[in-house]
Coordinates of C-alpha atoms (C1' of nucleotides) in Angstrom, one line a residue:
Chain A
X1 CA -25.1 -0.6 -11.1
X2 CA -23.2 -0.9 -14.8
X3 CA -22.3 2.4 -14.5
X4 CA -21.5 2.4 -10.5
X5 CA -19.6 -0.7 -10.9
X6 CA -16.5 0.7 -13.3
X7 CA -16.3 3.6 -9.8
X8 CA -12.6 2.8 -9.2
X9 CA -10.1 4.4 -6.4
X10 CA -8.5 7.7 -8.0
X11 CA -5.3 6.8 -9.7
X12 CA -2.2 6.4 -7.2
X13 CA -4.6 6.0 -3.7
X14 CA -5.5 3.0 -2.6
X15 CA -7.7 1.3 -0.1
X16 CA -6.1 -0.2 2.9
X17 CA -8.0 -3.4 3.8
X18 CA -6.9 -5.3 7.1
X19 CA -4.0 -7.1 6.5
X20 CA -2.0 -4.3 5.2
X21 CA -4.4 -1.5 7.8
X22 CA -2.4 -3.5 10.5
X23 CA 1.0 -2.7 9.8
X24 CA 0.1 0.7 9.5
X25 CA -1.6 0.9 12.7
X26 CA 1.7 -1.2 14.2
X27 CA 3.9 1.0 13.0
X28 CA 2.3 3.9 13.8
X29 CA 2.4 2.2 17.3
X30 CA 5.7 2.0 17.6
X31 CA 6.4 5.6 16.4
X32 CA 4.1 6.6 19.2
X33 CA 6.1 4.8 21.4
X34 CA 9.7 5.3 20.2
X35 CA 9.2 9.4 19.8
X36 CA 7.6 9.8 23.1
X37 CA 10.6 8.1 24.8
X38 CA 12.4 11.1 23.1
X39 CA 10.1 14.2 24.2
X40 CA 8.0 14.6 21.4
X41 CA 4.2 15.1 21.4
X42 CA 2.1 14.8 18.2
X43 CA 0.5 17.5 16.7
X44 CA -2.3 16.9 13.9
X45 CA -2.5 19.6 10.9
X46 CA -5.6 20.2 8.5
X47 CA -4.9 18.5 5.0
X48 CA -6.0 21.3 3.6
X49 CA -4.1 24.4 3.8
X50 CA -4.1 28.0 1.8
X51 CA -1.6 27.5 -1.2
X52 CA 0.5 30.1 -0.6
X53 CA 1.2 28.4 3.2
X54 CA 2.9 26.0 0.5
X55 CA 4.2 27.9 -2.1
X56 CA 6.3 30.1 0.0
X57 CA 7.8 27.7 2.7
X58 CA 8.6 24.6 -0.3
X59 CA 9.9 26.5 -2.9
X60 CA 8.2 28.4 -6.0
X61 CA 10.1 26.4 -8.3
X62 CA 10.4 23.3 -6.8
X63 CA 8.3 20.1 -8.9
X64 CA 6.5 19.8 -5.7
X65 CA 5.3 23.4 -5.7
X66 CA 4.8 23.8 -9.5
X67 CA 3.0 20.7 -10.9
X68 CA 2.1 18.0 -8.1
X69 CA 0.3 19.9 -6.2
X70 CA -3.9 19.3 -5.8
X71 CA -4.9 22.8 -6.0
X72 CA -7.9 24.2 -5.8
X73 CA -10.1 27.3 -5.1
X74 CA -12.5 27.6 -2.4
X75 CA -16.4 29.3 -2.6
X76 CA -14.3 33.0 -1.7
X77 CA -11.9 32.4 -4.3
X78 CA -9.1 31.2 -2.0
X79 CA -6.5 29.0 -3.4
X80 CA -6.1 25.9 -1.3
X81 CA -4.0 22.8 -1.8
X82 CA -3.7 19.5 -0.5
X83 CA -0.5 19.2 2.0
X84 CA 2.2 17.4 0.0
X85 CA 3.8 17.4 2.7
X86 CA 3.8 17.9 6.6
X87 CA 6.8 21.0 7.7
X88 CA 5.0 24.0 6.4
X89 CA 1.7 22.9 8.0
X90 CA 3.9 22.6 11.4
X91 CA 5.8 25.8 11.0
X92 CA 2.3 27.6 10.4
X93 CA 0.8 26.1 13.6
X94 CA 3.6 27.1 15.7
X95 CA 3.8 30.7 14.8
X96 CA 0.3 30.8 14.8
X97 CA -0.1 29.7 18.2
X98 CA 2.2 32.0 19.4
X99 CA 5.0 28.5 20.7
X100 CA 7.7 30.9 20.3
X101 CA 7.1 33.4 23.4
X102 CA 5.2 30.6 25.3
X103 CA 7.1 27.3 24.2
X104 CA 9.9 28.0 22.2
X105 CA 11.7 24.7 22.3
X106 CA 8.9 22.5 20.6
X107 CA 9.1 19.1 19.9
X108 CA 6.9 17.6 17.7
X109 CA 5.7 14.6 15.6
X110 CA 3.2 13.5 13.0
X111 CA 1.0 11.3 10.7
X112 CA -0.6 11.2 8.2
X113 CA -1.9 11.6 4.5
X114 CA -0.1 13.1 1.9
X115 CA -1.2 14.7 -1.7
X116 CA 1.5 14.8 -4.8
X117 CA 0.0 14.7 -8.3
X118 CA 3.2 12.7 -9.6
X119 CA 3.2 9.3 -11.9
X120 CA 2.5 7.0 -9.8
X121 CA 5.0 4.0 -9.4
X122 CA 6.1 1.6 -6.9
X123 CA 6.0 3.1 -3.9
X124 CA 5.4 6.3 -4.9
X125 CA 1.8 7.2 -4.3
X126 CA -1.0 9.9 -5.2
X127 CA -1.6 10.0 -1.5
X128 CA 0.9 8.5 0.7
X129 CA 1.7 8.4 4.4
X130 CA 4.4 10.6 6.4
X131 CA 5.4 10.1 9.7
X132 CA 7.6 13.0 10.7
X133 CA 9.3 14.1 13.3
X134 CA 10.4 18.1 14.1
X135 CA 12.5 20.5 16.6
X136 CA 11.9 23.9 16.9
X137 CA 14.4 26.3 18.9
X138 CA 17.5 24.5 18.8
X139 CA 20.9 25.6 16.7
X140 CA 23.0 22.8 17.7
X141 CA 23.3 19.6 15.7
X142 CA 23.1 17.8 18.8
X143 CA 19.9 18.4 18.0
X144 CA 20.3 17.0 14.3
X145 CA 22.0 14.0 15.7
X146 CA 19.4 13.6 18.2
X147 CA 16.6 12.8 15.7
X148 CA 18.5 11.3 13.5
X149 CA 19.0 8.5 15.8
X150 CA 15.4 8.8 16.9
X151 CA 14.8 7.8 13.1
X152 CA 17.3 5.0 12.8
X153 CA 16.0 3.4 16.9
X154 CA 11.9 3.7 15.1
X155 CA 13.1 2.6 11.7
X156 CA 14.9 -1.1 14.0
X157 CA 11.7 -0.6 15.8
X158 CA 9.6 -1.7 13.5
X159 CA 12.0 -4.2 11.9
X160 CA 13.9 -2.2 9.7
X161 CA 17.5 -2.3 9.8
X162 CA 20.9 -2.8 7.4
X163 CA 19.9 1.0 6.1
X164 CA 22.1 3.2 5.2
X165 CA 21.8 6.6 6.2
X166 CA 23.9 9.7 4.9
X167 CA 24.6 13.0 5.4
X168 CA 25.3 16.0 4.2
X169 CA 25.6 20.2 4.5
X170 CA 24.3 22.5 2.2
X171 CA 25.4 25.7 3.8
X172 CA 23.9 28.7 4.5
X173 CA 22.1 31.6 3.0
X174 CA 25.8 33.5 3.9
X175 CA 27.9 30.7 1.9
X176 CA 25.4 28.4 -0.2
X177 CA 25.3 31.1 -3.2
X178 CA 29.3 31.1 -3.5
X179 CA 29.2 27.5 -3.4
X180 CA 26.0 27.7 -6.4
X181 CA 28.0 29.7 -8.5
X182 CA 31.4 27.9 -8.3
X183 CA 30.0 24.1 -9.1
X184 CA 27.5 25.7 -11.8
X185 CA 31.0 26.8 -13.6
X186 CA 32.4 23.6 -13.1
X187 CA 29.1 22.0 -14.1
X188 CA 29.4 24.1 -17.4
X189 CA 32.8 23.5 -18.0
X190 CA 31.8 19.4 -18.6
X191 CA 28.1 20.2 -20.1
X192 CA 28.8 18.2 -22.8
X193 CA 29.7 15.2 -20.2
X194 CA 25.9 15.3 -18.7
X195 CA 23.3 14.0 -20.1
X196 CA 20.1 16.3 -21.5
X197 CA 17.8 16.3 -18.4
X198 CA 21.3 18.0 -16.3
X199 CA 21.9 20.3 -19.2
X200 CA 19.5 21.6 -18.5
X201 CA 19.7 21.8 -14.3
X202 CA 22.7 23.5 -14.6
X203 CA 20.2 26.6 -15.1
X204 CA 17.3 25.5 -13.1
X205 CA 19.1 24.1 -10.0
X206 CA 22.7 23.3 -10.6
X207 CA 22.7 21.0 -7.3
X208 CA 20.6 18.8 -8.7
X209 CA 23.3 17.5 -11.0
X210 CA 25.0 15.7 -8.2
X211 CA 22.7 13.6 -7.8
X212 CA 21.6 12.4 -11.5
X213 CA 21.6 8.6 -11.3
X214 CA 23.1 7.9 -15.0
X215 CA 26.8 7.1 -14.9
X216 CA 27.9 9.4 -17.1
X217 CA 26.9 12.5 -15.3
X218 CA 28.3 10.7 -12.1
X219 CA 31.8 10.2 -13.4
X220 CA 31.9 13.9 -14.9
X221 CA 30.7 15.1 -11.4
X222 CA 33.8 12.9 -10.0
X223 CA 35.6 16.1 -9.0
X224 CA 33.1 18.6 -8.5
X225 CA 33.5 21.0 -5.7
X226 CA 31.3 19.8 -3.2
X227 CA 29.4 22.0 -0.5
X228 CA 30.8 20.3 2.4
X229 CA 34.0 22.1 1.3
X230 CA 33.0 25.3 0.5
X231 CA 30.9 26.2 3.9
X232 CA 31.3 29.0 5.8
X233 CA 32.8 29.2 9.4
X234 CA 29.8 29.0 11.4
X235 CA 28.6 26.4 8.8
X236 CA 31.6 24.0 9.1
X237 CA 31.9 24.3 12.5
X238 CA 28.4 22.8 12.3
X239 CA 28.9 19.9 10.7
X240 CA 31.6 19.4 12.8
X241 CA 29.5 19.4 15.7
X242 CA 27.2 17.0 13.7
X243 CA 29.6 14.0 13.0
X244 CA 30.6 14.5 16.7
X245 CA 27.4 14.3 18.1
X246 CA 26.5 11.0 15.6
X247 CA 29.3 9.4 16.8
X248 CA 28.6 10.4 20.5
X249 CA 24.6 8.8 19.7
X250 CA 27.3 5.7 18.6
X251 CA 25.5 5.8 15.0
X252 CA 26.9 5.0 12.0
X253 CA 26.5 6.9 8.6
X254 CA 28.4 8.4 5.3
X255 CA 29.0 11.8 4.1
X256 CA 27.2 12.0 1.0
X257 CA 28.7 14.7 -0.9
X258 CA 26.3 14.0 -3.8
X259 CA 23.4 14.1 -1.8
X260 CA 20.9 17.1 -2.4
X261 CA 17.4 17.5 -1.2
X262 CA 14.7 18.8 -3.0
X263 CA 12.7 21.2 -1.3
X264 CA 14.2 25.0 -1.1
X265 CA 14.0 25.9 2.6
X266 CA 16.5 23.2 3.7
X267 CA 19.8 24.7 5.1
X268 CA 23.1 23.2 6.5
X269 CA 21.7 20.0 7.6
X270 CA 20.7 17.3 5.0
X271 CA 20.4 13.6 5.2
X272 CA 18.8 10.6 3.9
X273 CA 17.6 7.0 5.4
X274 CA 18.2 4.2 2.0
X275 CA 16.5 1.0 2.0
X276 CA 19.5 -1.5 1.6
X277 CA 19.5 -1.8 -3.1
X278 CA 17.3 -4.7 -3.6
X279 CA 19.5 -7.7 -4.5
X280 CA 19.5 -7.8 -8.5
X281 CA 21.7 -4.6 -7.8
X282 CA 24.1 -6.4 -5.7
X283 CA 22.2 -5.6 -2.4
X284 CA 20.6 -8.3 0.2
X285 CA 17.3 -7.9 -2.1
X286 CA 14.6 -5.2 0.3
X287 CA 12.4 -4.9 -1.9
X288 CA 11.3 -0.8 -2.4
X289 CA 11.8 -1.0 -6.2
X290 CA 13.8 3.0 -7.4
X291 CA 12.3 4.5 -4.5
X292 CA 14.6 3.4 -2.1
X293 CA 14.5 7.0 0.1
X294 CA 12.5 5.4 3.3
X295 CA 13.2 8.9 4.9
X296 CA 14.8 12.1 4.3
X297 CA 15.0 15.4 6.0
X298 CA 17.2 18.0 7.4
X299 CA 17.6 21.8 9.1
X300 CA 15.2 24.8 7.5
X301 CA 16.5 27.3 9.8
X302 CA 15.3 29.9 8.0
X303 CA 11.9 28.4 7.2
X304 CA 10.0 30.3 10.3
X305 CA 11.2 33.4 9.6
X306 CA 10.2 33.2 5.8
X307 CA 6.7 31.9 6.6
X308 CA 6.3 35.0 9.1
X309 CA 7.2 34.3 12.8
X310 CA 10.2 35.3 14.8
X311 CA 13.6 33.8 13.6
X312 CA 13.7 30.7 15.2
X313 CA 15.7 27.5 14.6
X314 CA 14.2 24.1 13.4
X315 CA 14.9 20.5 12.1
X316 CA 13.2 17.8 10.8
X317 CA 12.3 14.3 9.0
X318 CA 9.7 12.3 7.4
X319 CA 9.0 8.4 7.3
X320 CA 7.4 7.0 4.1
X321 CA 5.2 5.3 5.8
X322 CA 4.5 3.3 2.4
X323 CA 7.9 2.6 2.5
X324 CA 8.6 1.6 5.7
X325 CA 6.2 -1.0 5.7
X326 CA 6.9 -2.5 2.7
X327 CA 10.2 -3.2 4.3
X328 CA 9.2 -4.2 7.4
X329 CA 8.9 -8.0 8.1
X330 CA 5.4 -7.1 10.1
X331 CA 4.0 -7.7 6.2
X332 CA 3.8 -10.7 6.0
X333 CA 2.4 -11.8 9.2
X334 CA -1.0 -12.5 9.1
X335 CA -3.5 -11.4 10.2
X336 CA -4.4 -11.9 14.5
X337 CA -8.0 -13.4 15.0
X338 CA -10.6 -10.5 15.4
X339 CA -12.8 -12.5 18.2
X340 CA -12.3 -14.5 21.4
X341 CA -15.7 -15.6 21.3
X342 CA -18.3 -16.4 18.9
X343 CA -21.8 -16.0 20.6
X344 CA -24.5 -17.3 18.4
X345 CA -28.2 -17.1 19.1
X346 CA -30.6 -20.1 16.7
X347 CA -33.9 -19.6 16.7
X348 CA -36.6 -18.1 18.4
X349 CA -36.6 -16.4 21.7
X350 CA -33.0 -16.4 22.0
X351 CA -32.0 -13.1 20.5
X352 CA -32.2 -11.4 23.6
X353 CA -30.1 -14.3 25.9
X354 CA -27.7 -14.3 23.7
X355 CA -27.4 -10.6 23.3
X356 CA -27.4 -10.3 26.9
X357 CA -25.0 -12.1 27.1
X358 CA -22.2 -10.6 24.0
X359 CA -22.9 -7.3 26.2
X360 CA -21.7 -8.7 29.3
X361 CA -18.8 -10.2 27.9
X362 CA -17.6 -6.9 26.2
X363 CA -18.6 -5.1 29.4
X364 CA -15.4 -7.5 30.7
X365 CA -13.0 -6.8 28.2
X366 CA -14.1 -9.9 26.2
X367 CA -14.2 -9.2 22.2
X368 CA -17.0 -10.8 20.5
X369 CA -18.8 -11.5 17.5
X370 CA -22.5 -11.9 17.6
X371 CA -23.7 -13.8 14.9
X372 CA -28.3 -13.0 15.1
X373 CA -28.7 -14.4 11.8
X374 CA -31.5 -16.9 10.7
X375 CA -28.9 -19.4 9.6
X376 CA -28.4 -22.5 11.6
X377 CA -26.3 -24.5 13.7
X378 CA -23.5 -25.7 11.1
X379 CA -23.1 -22.5 9.5
X380 CA -23.2 -20.5 12.5
X381 CA -20.0 -23.2 13.3
X382 CA -18.4 -22.3 10.3
X383 CA -18.8 -18.2 10.9
X384 CA -17.4 -19.0 14.6
X385 CA -14.5 -21.3 13.0
X386 CA -13.1 -18.8 10.8
X387 CA -13.5 -15.7 13.7
X388 CA -10.9 -17.6 15.4
X389 CA -12.3 -17.4 18.6
X390 CA -11.4 -19.7 21.0
X391 CA -14.5 -20.1 22.4
X392 CA -18.4 -20.6 21.1
X393 CA -21.4 -19.6 23.6
X394 CA -24.6 -21.4 21.6
X395 CA -28.4 -20.9 22.2
X396 CA -30.4 -22.1 20.9
X397 CA -34.2 -22.3 22.2
X398 CA -33.5 -25.3 23.9
X399 CA -31.0 -23.3 25.7
X400 CA -33.2 -20.3 26.0
X401 CA -36.2 -22.2 27.5
X402 CA -34.1 -23.5 30.3
X403 CA -32.2 -20.4 31.1
X404 CA -28.8 -22.0 30.2
X405 CA -26.3 -21.4 27.2
X406 CA -24.2 -24.0 25.6
X407 CA -19.6 -22.9 26.4
X408 CA -18.1 -24.8 23.5
X409 CA -13.8 -24.6 23.1
X410 CA -13.1 -24.3 19.6
X411 CA -9.4 -25.5 19.9
X412 CA -8.1 -28.8 20.7
X413 CA -8.0 -27.5 24.2
X414 CA -11.1 -28.5 26.9
X415 CA -12.8 -26.4 29.4
X416 CA -12.0 -25.9 33.1
X417 CA -13.7 -29.5 33.5
X418 CA -12.5 -32.1 31.0
X419 CA -15.3 -31.9 28.7
X420 CA -15.3 -30.2 25.6
X421 CA -18.6 -28.8 25.7
X422 CA -20.5 -27.4 29.0
X423 CA -23.7 -25.9 30.0
X424 CA -24.3 -23.4 32.0
X425 CA -27.1 -20.3 32.8
X426 CA -27.3 -17.5 30.8
X427 CA -26.5 -15.4 33.6
X428 CA -23.4 -16.9 34.5
X429 CA -22.3 -17.3 31.6
X430 CA -20.1 -14.2 30.5
X431 CA -18.4 -15.2 34.3
X432 CA -17.7 -18.8 33.1
X433 CA -16.3 -18.0 29.9
X434 CA -13.8 -15.5 31.1
X435 CA -12.5 -18.1 33.8
X436 CA -12.1 -20.7 30.3
X437 CA -10.4 -18.0 28.5
X438 CA -8.2 -17.2 31.0
X439 CA -7.3 -21.5 31.2
X440 CA -7.2 -21.5 27.5
X441 CA -4.6 -18.8 27.6
Chain B
rG1 C1' 5.1 14.9 -19.5
rU2 C1' 8.1 10.3 -22.0
rG3 C1' 8.9 5.1 -22.5
rG4 C1' 8.1 -0.3 -21.2
rG5 C1' 5.5 -4.5 -19.3
rU6 C1' 0.6 -6.8 -18.4
rA7 C1' -4.8 -7.7 -19.0
rU8 C1' -9.1 -14.8 -18.6
rA9 C1' -13.9 -16.8 -12.2
rG10 C1' -13.9 -12.9 -5.7
rC11 C1' -7.8 -14.4 -5.3
rU12 C1' -3.5 -16.6 -8.1
rC13 C1' -2.7 -18.6 -13.2
rA14 C1' -3.6 -22.8 -17.4
rA15 C1' -5.1 -22.3 -23.1
rC16 C1' -2.3 -17.6 -26.3
rC17 C1' 3.7 -18.7 -29.3
rC18 C1' 1.8 -23.1 -33.3
rG19 C1' -6.5 -20.0 -34.5
rG20 C1' -10.8 -25.5 -34.0
rU21 C1' -16.9 -27.5 -30.0
rU22 C1' -19.6 -26.2 -24.3
rA23 C1' -12.4 -21.2 -21.8
rG24 C1' -9.9 -25.1 -16.9
rA25 C1' -7.6 -25.7 -12.4
rG26 C1' -6.1 -24.3 -6.9
rC27 C1' -8.0 -21.4 -3.5
rA28 C1' -12.3 -19.4 -1.7
rC29 C1' -17.6 -19.1 -2.2
rU30 C1' -23.4 -22.1 -1.0
rG31 C1' -25.7 -26.6 0.2
rG32 C1' -25.1 -32.2 1.3
rA33 C1' -22.8 -36.6 3.6
rC34 C1' -23.8 -35.4 9.5
rU35 C1' -32.7 -34.1 11.4
rG36 C1' -29.2 -28.9 16.9
rU37 C1' -22.3 -28.1 16.6
rG38 C1' -16.9 -25.8 13.4
rG39 C1' -11.9 -28.1 11.5
rC40 C1' -10.3 -33.3 8.0
rU41 C1' -12.4 -35.9 4.1
rC42 C1' -16.3 -36.7 0.2
rC43 C1' -19.7 -35.5 -2.9
rA44 C1' -22.2 -31.6 -5.9
rG45 C1' -23.0 -26.6 -7.3
rU46 C1' -22.3 -21.2 -8.3
rU47 C1' -18.3 -17.9 -10.0
rG48 C1' -16.8 -15.3 -16.8
rU49 C1' -19.6 -9.5 -22.0
rU50 C1' -11.2 -13.9 -21.7
rG51 C1' -10.3 -5.2 -20.2
rG52 C1' -13.4 -2.1 -24.2
rG53 C1' -13.9 -1.4 -29.2
rG54 C1' -12.7 -2.9 -34.3
rG55 C1' -10.3 -5.6 -37.8
rU56 C1' -8.7 -10.3 -40.4
rU57 C1' -11.0 -15.5 -41.3
rC58 C1' -15.5 -20.6 -42.3
rA59 C1' -14.2 -20.0 -37.0
rA60 C1' -10.7 -15.5 -32.4
rA61 C1' -8.9 -15.6 -25.2
rU62 C1' -5.3 -17.3 -29.4
rC63 C1' -3.2 -13.1 -35.5
rC64 C1' -3.5 -7.4 -36.2
rC65 C1' -4.8 -2.3 -35.0
rC66 C1' -7.0 1.2 -31.6
rU67 C1' -8.3 2.7 -26.5
rU68 C1' -8.4 2.3 -21.5
rA69 C1' -7.0 0.7 -16.8
rC70 C1' -3.3 -1.2 -13.6
rC71 C1' 2.3 -2.5 -12.7
rC72 C1' 7.3 -1.0 -13.7
rA73 C1' 10.9 2.8 -15.1
rC74 C1' 12.6 7.8 -16.2
rC75 C1' 11.6 12.6 -14.0
rC76 C1' 10.5 13.8 -9.0
rC77 C1' 10.4 12.5 -4.1
rA78 C1' 8.9 9.9 1.4

RNA sequence: GUGGGUAUAGCUCAACCCGGUUAGAGCACUGGACUGUGGCUCCAGUUGUUGGGGGUUCAAAUCCCCUUACCCACCCCA
């Protein structure tokens, strides 16, 4: 006991007690409602995949793969990993089930836990939850725009609005290398003005220099070449098409020349939905802390092929469920009552009629908390009150002997007959209570 | 991996700065007033190795050191 009481949840992995789990559930219900309106269907992929799926798909050099995966050996020596994100798995499933042949245009969404071994902080956890959507088989930027529109629609549906949608284009395999070199030589030119981290980034990932938060770095890269200005003709046309499609959907967005996304597989379109800045930074006070990205996404036209499928264009996004929940006004809503009726059995010979009544009510679709414990009336009424039940059904020894049951209104509202408590035969009680509930509702 | 902050009852906190008897309050919980009936009120009760270890001192929740956990931030990202 002494030792076991020290067991806590693993760092960065948290329990969701009813008050928070309800917010998650409501958000997921909105996800299903909104996404299905856009023709998306839910997929569920395993939490564990072969490690090489992620190292090949997300990129060997990314922080996620290089140092944040929960990796272990299976009994046969295969390296497995807890998924750090869901896109690679979705692509694997798309290929594995031959979607390219049977149903090349797939619109999928998912929700579930992801795992990254990072230092936890506000809005960033080792087990966290993402909601995401992917469209396979369409290269036209109208798909990108529709996806963003769905994201904005979804955020609004859970009460989160006022976010900022930033978009950018990273180019493709044809134009990105040249841009990367141009940016790199620019960065080398201003190296003395950059921070230590950025000095390193010039070699490891020059695009990252652009989104450094430090003011000196931002000033130094003020006139850095932007990827949007170095696109090949096809990518430029795609980006222009994206903007007109966003206009067509009526979304407001900002072209963010500094926006870079961390996963290797992105090409062309990238986008990010970020929360309004917190009050101390002059925003309207949305409390997300330093992790203000609610959702991120982009196009990954090369990924299906990289993972062994036939070339298939694709776009997707992922939303941080914890972050969305923090911003949702639902987080402040009180937990609604769990049941409408409280059935209590008090004393000898009362269990059977009371249990039959509870079952009868539940069969009629009425939620019931049943108390057959050895406590007295007072204690059970206290429980009944706390449960939030509107009606209490009491089977005491006296009632059981006479084949009846007492029905009491727990609210100010009276029973149909005008009294607060009535006695009805147990056999009729379920039907009677059902009508009472209809009146009290 | 690197910084900073915090740690007192189940929860929110007081007492710490300036060491001084049995470490308090509200909420919650249990019981009673009300012999088989909740809410409101009143009364009573339970709850702590003051995160852990060491040191200073006649005396440590309080001062010092170490350690652990959590939080926040860097990094990175949802």
